[in-house]
Amino acid sequence: MKSAWKFFGSVKLAIVLFILITLASILGTLIPQGRSAAEYAARYGGSSGLFVSLQLTRLYQSFWYLALLLLFALNTVVCTVSRFGPKWRRAFGPSVEANSQTLMTMKVKNRFRLALPIAAAKDRIAGLLRSRHYRLTESAAANGVVLLARKRRLGRFGSDVVHLGLLVILIGGFTSGLGGHRADVPLLEGQTADIPHAAFQVRLDKFETEYYPRGEVKDWKSTVTVLENGTPVLTQVVMVNHPLTYRGFSFFQTSYGWDWDNPRLELEVRKRADAAFSKTVALKVGERAPVDDADVSHVVVRQFVPDFVMGEGNKVQSRSQEPNNPAAMVEAWKGEERVFSGWIFAKYPDFGQGHTAGQSALAFVLKNYSAAQYSVLEAAKDPGVNFIWLGCVLVTAGFFLAFYWPPREIRVVLEEVQGKIEVTAGGQAAKSRETFQSEFDQIFDSARRPA
Amino acid sequence: MTESTLFTIAFIFYVAALLVDFASLFARREKWARTGLALAAAGLVFHTAALILRTVVSRHAPFTNMYESLSFLSWAVVVALIVFGRKTKVPKLGPYLMLIVVGLVALASSPLMPKGATPLVPALQSYWLWLHVSVTLLGEAFFAVAFVSSLLYLAADTEEKKEKLDSLSYRAVAVGFPLFTLGGLIFGMVWAYRAWGSYWTWDPKEVWSLITWFVFALYLHTRVVMGWKGKRSAIVAILGFLAALFTYFGVNYLLAGLHSYA
Ligand code: HEM
């Protein structure tokens, strides 16, 4: 039991873990993470099976990597706890071992005699130490007194605060991993959606893309309303870097697009022989729109794409979500007879008309096309996040204490020797020893020869 | 004056500082080293003006492309040199650190680096970006000081010089490590959380920051707890800086990830 405690608290184990975690982490950046089995097979051939079974392809979520992190957390706790007691006594305990012989073995020291009564000598030295913000504890010695002067005592605990912070961060990480959930919530303008695992709903009121004057995207803005039992409780604009937070859930702007499967279209029907004829119909994909003319009874749009390209095997595809080359596959009917069938292009009104449709008597113009925009919000419930921020604050505070709040300790023994008071002082500082030395010298120089 | 004029003037001062520093080293004129430091400080004034002007004109923090971040990193290394160069009696620190500065500035000015200020994509519009990048690069600048003094340690011949260089490395790490932790890891997590919704995604750049951080934690613990000093410490500090360098350059060019724009 005792040896297990020693093992888990040893700094040697910490060094080994530092090195192992570093090497494992490097490995994870050399092997692409979380790709498909086929990709690994192509990349690594026969050894790809081994990679998968060693979880090298999900390395940071692997059992053994998490075990290393847990061991690291345990190591930090045991190491910190086992050193804490003595450190605490050193910083706050009422007395510290002090006799003039041991003080004289210290690096920072001084010894001199004062022709003063002991109370006056003590007051003079205590006054000087207090004026430099030392806190004093006095105790009796064999034939005199011992002054223990300490300042910046919290500085001793910098490392402990850092280690505690790290532990809190690790706890936060595991909490996020185990207790958190995330879901993408796609929303059309005006649409309301239930949020998985939450007792409220979210409605997208409006989605806008803002552009810089030269056309680059400046921001995506979703105006979102939170509804409780159908009642709106909060409306807020969600942008990248400006999430909405509500009841432990955060909503982030992650993606956007247009619902091109359900476009609103306007089609103008013309006749080549009759320039005066023009009829515009509004329609949706797959819907019969009556024209009610002797030559055309109705039209149908079979397919719509916002950015027309011919893909493999001459299949029509959309190159992107942007309406760069909107095209509609139009059919015109005269009763039961199909009189026109072909693609028409909003940006190239003259193209295609005679091409696929032969010598049709009809011509079409795709006058208007629009689709509702949708926005994808990520709904995240991450119960670990607050631990993370708390841990970060602790780590930062701990660093400050460890590096910039160096504790100092001065021990002074005053003894009666041959009718005088012999003063022996020794000092200790973990950091910035030179400044400490000069402070120490100033204090005892003025104690010896007051101005 | 335009930003690029100011930047060029700074560059000229830095090159002058470099020449004077090396002249002082080879001619063994310690007084010239002070002139070198003054020249570097003069360059820093122009460089600061260039950074401010760029910020004012582009209306965003100057950290959005490689040119801007190289410029800021070289600025930070000069700051680190002035912080440590005044007090430490290490004559070789100035020349070799200025060599790094001039190298970085030359790289920033090279035609490889597009200089144009592009408008910020949405993910970069955050004051956490300012904090994240500036504090991280400042931390890395102090790692550069530890790197140079550790290399000098390995090359030093007398015990006295070694002692000074060893302590200089430690003090530089003691400044760089907290800054790097705060900027690189903590502010990075805050920014990632606000922009992408998760504070940590094991993206290669994040992992390499963590690796860098672990190497310096190793440096600190072997030293403070196990009493390592000298050669072994110097090697760890050198590895730490190389990890930081890889995080900064290598990840962008050799590994793919979310941080691809900066
Ligand atoms: C990456 C993780 C860690 C960080 C960032 C960290 C940070 C620190 C810092 C800042 C100090 C103060 C150094 C100084 O005073 O100069 C310190 C000291 C120390 N650390 Fe860690 N630490 C980490 C992990 C660990 C682990 C796992 C152990 C477990 C054995 C450990 C054991 C110690 C000990 C024994 C000290 C001695 C100083 C004292 O007792 O006050 N550390 N650490």
PDB file of C-alpha atoms and ligand atoms in Angstrom, chain A residues 8-15 17-18 71-80 83 87 155-160 162-163 166 395 398-399 401-403 430-431, chain B residues 170 174 177 181 213-214 217-218 220-221 224-225, ligand 1:
ATOM      1  CA  PHE A   8       1.944   6.820  -7.968  1.00  0.00           C
ATOM      2  CA  GLY A   9       3.286   9.933  -6.292  1.00  0.00           C
ATOM      3  CA  SER A  10       6.748   9.820  -7.723  1.00  0.00           C
ATOM      4  CA  VAL A  11       8.096  12.491  -9.962  1.00  0.00           C
ATOM      5  CA  LYS A  12       9.926   9.813 -11.955  1.00  0.00           C
ATOM      6  CA  LEU A  13       6.562   8.416 -12.986  1.00  0.00           C
ATOM      7  CA  ALA A  14       5.553  11.951 -13.979  1.00  0.00           C
ATOM      8  CA  ILE A  15       8.639  12.242 -16.196  1.00  0.00           C
ATOM      9  CA  LEU A  17       4.281   9.978 -18.408  1.00  0.00           C
ATOM     10  CA  PHE A  18       5.338  13.330 -19.869  1.00  0.00           C
ATOM     11  CA  LEU A  71      -2.649   7.782 -14.704  1.00  0.00           C
ATOM     12  CA  PHE A  72      -1.268  11.273 -15.192  1.00  0.00           C
ATOM     13  CA  ALA A  73      -4.173  12.723 -13.188  1.00  0.00           C
ATOM     14  CA  LEU A  74      -3.657  10.169 -10.412  1.00  0.00           C
ATOM     15  CA  ASN A  75       0.061  10.908 -10.374  1.00  0.00           C
ATOM     16  CA  THR A  76      -0.564  14.637 -10.036  1.00  0.00           C
ATOM     17  CA  VAL A  77      -3.016  14.137  -7.170  1.00  0.00           C
ATOM     18  CA  VAL A  78      -0.889  11.704  -5.177  1.00  0.00           C
ATOM     19  CA  CYS A  79       2.271  13.713  -5.706  1.00  0.00           C
ATOM     20  CA  THR A  80       0.657  16.993  -4.713  1.00  0.00           C
ATOM     21  CA  ARG A  83       3.941  16.917  -0.385  1.00  0.00           C
ATOM     22  CA  LYS A  87       4.721  22.556   2.836  1.00  0.00           C
ATOM     23  CA  GLY A 155       3.924  31.501  -3.389  1.00  0.00           C
ATOM     24  CA  ARG A 156       4.842  28.080  -2.050  1.00  0.00           C
ATOM     25  CA  PHE A 157       1.559  26.748  -3.280  1.00  0.00           C
ATOM     26  CA  GLY A 158       1.848  27.893  -6.871  1.00  0.00           C
ATOM     27  CA  SER A 159       2.672  24.411  -8.074  1.00  0.00           C
ATOM     28  CA  ASP A 160      -0.208  22.935  -6.073  1.00  0.00           C
ATOM     29  CA  VAL A 162      -1.386  24.585 -11.063  1.00  0.00           C
ATOM     30  CA  HIS A 163      -1.699  20.864 -10.391  1.00  0.00           C
ATOM     31  CA  LEU A 166      -4.841  20.564 -14.301  1.00  0.00           C
ATOM     32  CA  VAL A 395      -3.611  27.157 -13.695  1.00  0.00           C
ATOM     33  CA  GLY A 398      -0.870  29.006  -9.959  1.00  0.00           C
ATOM     34  CA  PHE A 399       1.660  30.046 -12.569  1.00  0.00           C
ATOM     35  CA  LEU A 401       2.226  32.292  -7.699  1.00  0.00           C
ATOM     36  CA  ALA A 402       4.883  29.800  -8.764  1.00  0.00           C
ATOM     37  CA  PHE A 403       6.937  32.182 -10.846  1.00  0.00           C
ATOM     38  CA  ALA A 430      13.379  29.754  -3.712  1.00  0.00           C
ATOM     39  CA  LYS A 431      13.596  32.255  -6.557  1.00  0.00           C
TER      40      LYS A 431
ATOM     41  CA  TYR B 170      15.577  28.877 -16.949  1.00  0.00           C
ATOM     42  CA  ALA B 174       9.872  30.876 -16.537  1.00  0.00           C
ATOM     43  CA  PHE B 177       5.951  28.893 -20.209  1.00  0.00           C
ATOM     44  CA  THR B 181       0.088  28.240 -21.465  1.00  0.00           C
ATOM     45  CA  TRP B 213       3.766  22.399 -23.506  1.00  0.00           C
ATOM     46  CA  PHE B 214       4.626  18.918 -22.258  1.00  0.00           C
ATOM     47  CA  ALA B 217       6.718  20.916 -18.340  1.00  0.00           C
ATOM     48  CA  LEU B 218       9.360  18.192 -18.563  1.00  0.00           C
ATOM     49  CA  LEU B 220      10.606  22.455 -15.437  1.00  0.00           C
ATOM     50  CA  HIS B 221      10.032  19.297 -13.428  1.00  0.00           C
ATOM     51  CA  VAL B 224      12.915  21.927 -10.063  1.00  0.00           C
ATOM     52  CA  VAL B 225      12.248  18.500  -8.614  1.00  0.00           C
TER      53      VAL B 225
HETATM   54  C1  HEM C   1       1.808  19.178 -17.597  1.00  0.00           C
HETATM   55  C2  HEM C   1       1.485  19.081 -16.375  1.00  0.00           C
HETATM   56  C3  HEM C   1       2.108  19.860 -15.249  1.00  0.00           C
HETATM   57  C4  HEM C   1       2.343  21.200 -15.152  1.00  0.00           C
HETATM   58  C5  HEM C   1       2.043  22.276 -16.193  1.00  0.00           C
HETATM   59  C6  HEM C   1       2.954  21.434 -13.879  1.00  0.00           C
HETATM   60  C7  HEM C   1       3.336  22.666 -13.429  1.00  0.00           C
HETATM   61  C8  HEM C   1       4.169  22.873 -12.365  1.00  0.00           C
HETATM   62  C9  HEM C   1       4.705  24.135 -11.979  1.00  0.00           C
HETATM   63  C10 HEM C   1       4.413  25.453 -12.701  1.00  0.00           C
HETATM   64  C11 HEM C   1       5.492  23.943 -10.915  1.00  0.00           C
HETATM   65  C12 HEM C   1       6.291  25.005 -10.169  1.00  0.00           C
HETATM   66  C13 HEM C   1       7.665  25.020 -10.724  1.00  0.00           C
HETATM   67  C14 HEM C   1       8.518  26.057 -10.085  1.00  0.00           C
HETATM   68  O1  HEM C   1       8.275  26.389  -8.922  1.00  0.00           O
HETATM   69  O2  HEM C   1       9.467  26.505 -10.753  1.00  0.00           O
HETATM   70  C15 HEM C   1       5.457  22.548 -10.601  1.00  0.00           C
HETATM   71  C16 HEM C   1       6.137  21.964  -9.576  1.00  0.00           C
HETATM   72  C17 HEM C   1       6.047  20.624  -9.225  1.00  0.00           C
HETATM   73  N1  HEM C   1       5.330  19.667  -9.900  1.00  0.00           N
HETATM   74 FE1  HEM C   1       4.207  19.937 -11.533  1.00  0.00          FE
HETATM   75  N2  HEM C   1       3.075  20.247 -13.210  1.00  0.00           N
HETATM   76  C18 HEM C   1       2.564  19.259 -14.013  1.00  0.00           C
HETATM   77  C19 HEM C   1       2.476  17.917 -13.717  1.00  0.00           C
HETATM   78  C20 HEM C   1       3.035  17.341 -12.584  1.00  0.00           C
HETATM   79  C21 HEM C   1       2.876  15.969 -12.226  1.00  0.00           C
HETATM   80  C22 HEM C   1       2.116  14.902 -13.023  1.00  0.00           C
HETATM   81  C23 HEM C   1       3.520  15.792 -11.067  1.00  0.00           C
HETATM   82  C24 HEM C   1       3.544  14.471 -10.340  1.00  0.00           C
HETATM   83  C25 HEM C   1       4.517  13.903  -9.827  1.00  0.00           C
HETATM   84  C26 HEM C   1       4.129  17.055 -10.688  1.00  0.00           C
HETATM   85  C27 HEM C   1       4.926  17.287  -9.579  1.00  0.00           C
HETATM   86  C28 HEM C   1       5.479  18.487  -9.233  1.00  0.00           C
HETATM   87  C29 HEM C   1       6.326  18.698  -8.110  1.00  0.00           C
HETATM   88  C30 HEM C   1       6.744  17.627  -7.099  1.00  0.00           C
HETATM   89  C31 HEM C   1       6.712  20.037  -8.106  1.00  0.00           C
HETATM   90  C32 HEM C   1       7.701  20.647  -7.088  1.00  0.00           C
HETATM   91  C33 HEM C   1       7.452  21.958  -6.608  1.00  0.00           C
HETATM   92  C34 HEM C   1       6.685  22.027  -5.327  1.00  0.00           C
HETATM   93  O3  HEM C   1       6.573  21.027  -4.607  1.00  0.00           O
HETATM   94  O4  HEM C   1       6.175  23.123  -5.062  1.00  0.00           O
HETATM   95  N3  HEM C   1       3.799  17.983 -11.624  1.00  0.00           N
HETATM   96  N4  HEM C   1       4.621  21.913 -11.499  1.00  0.00           N
END
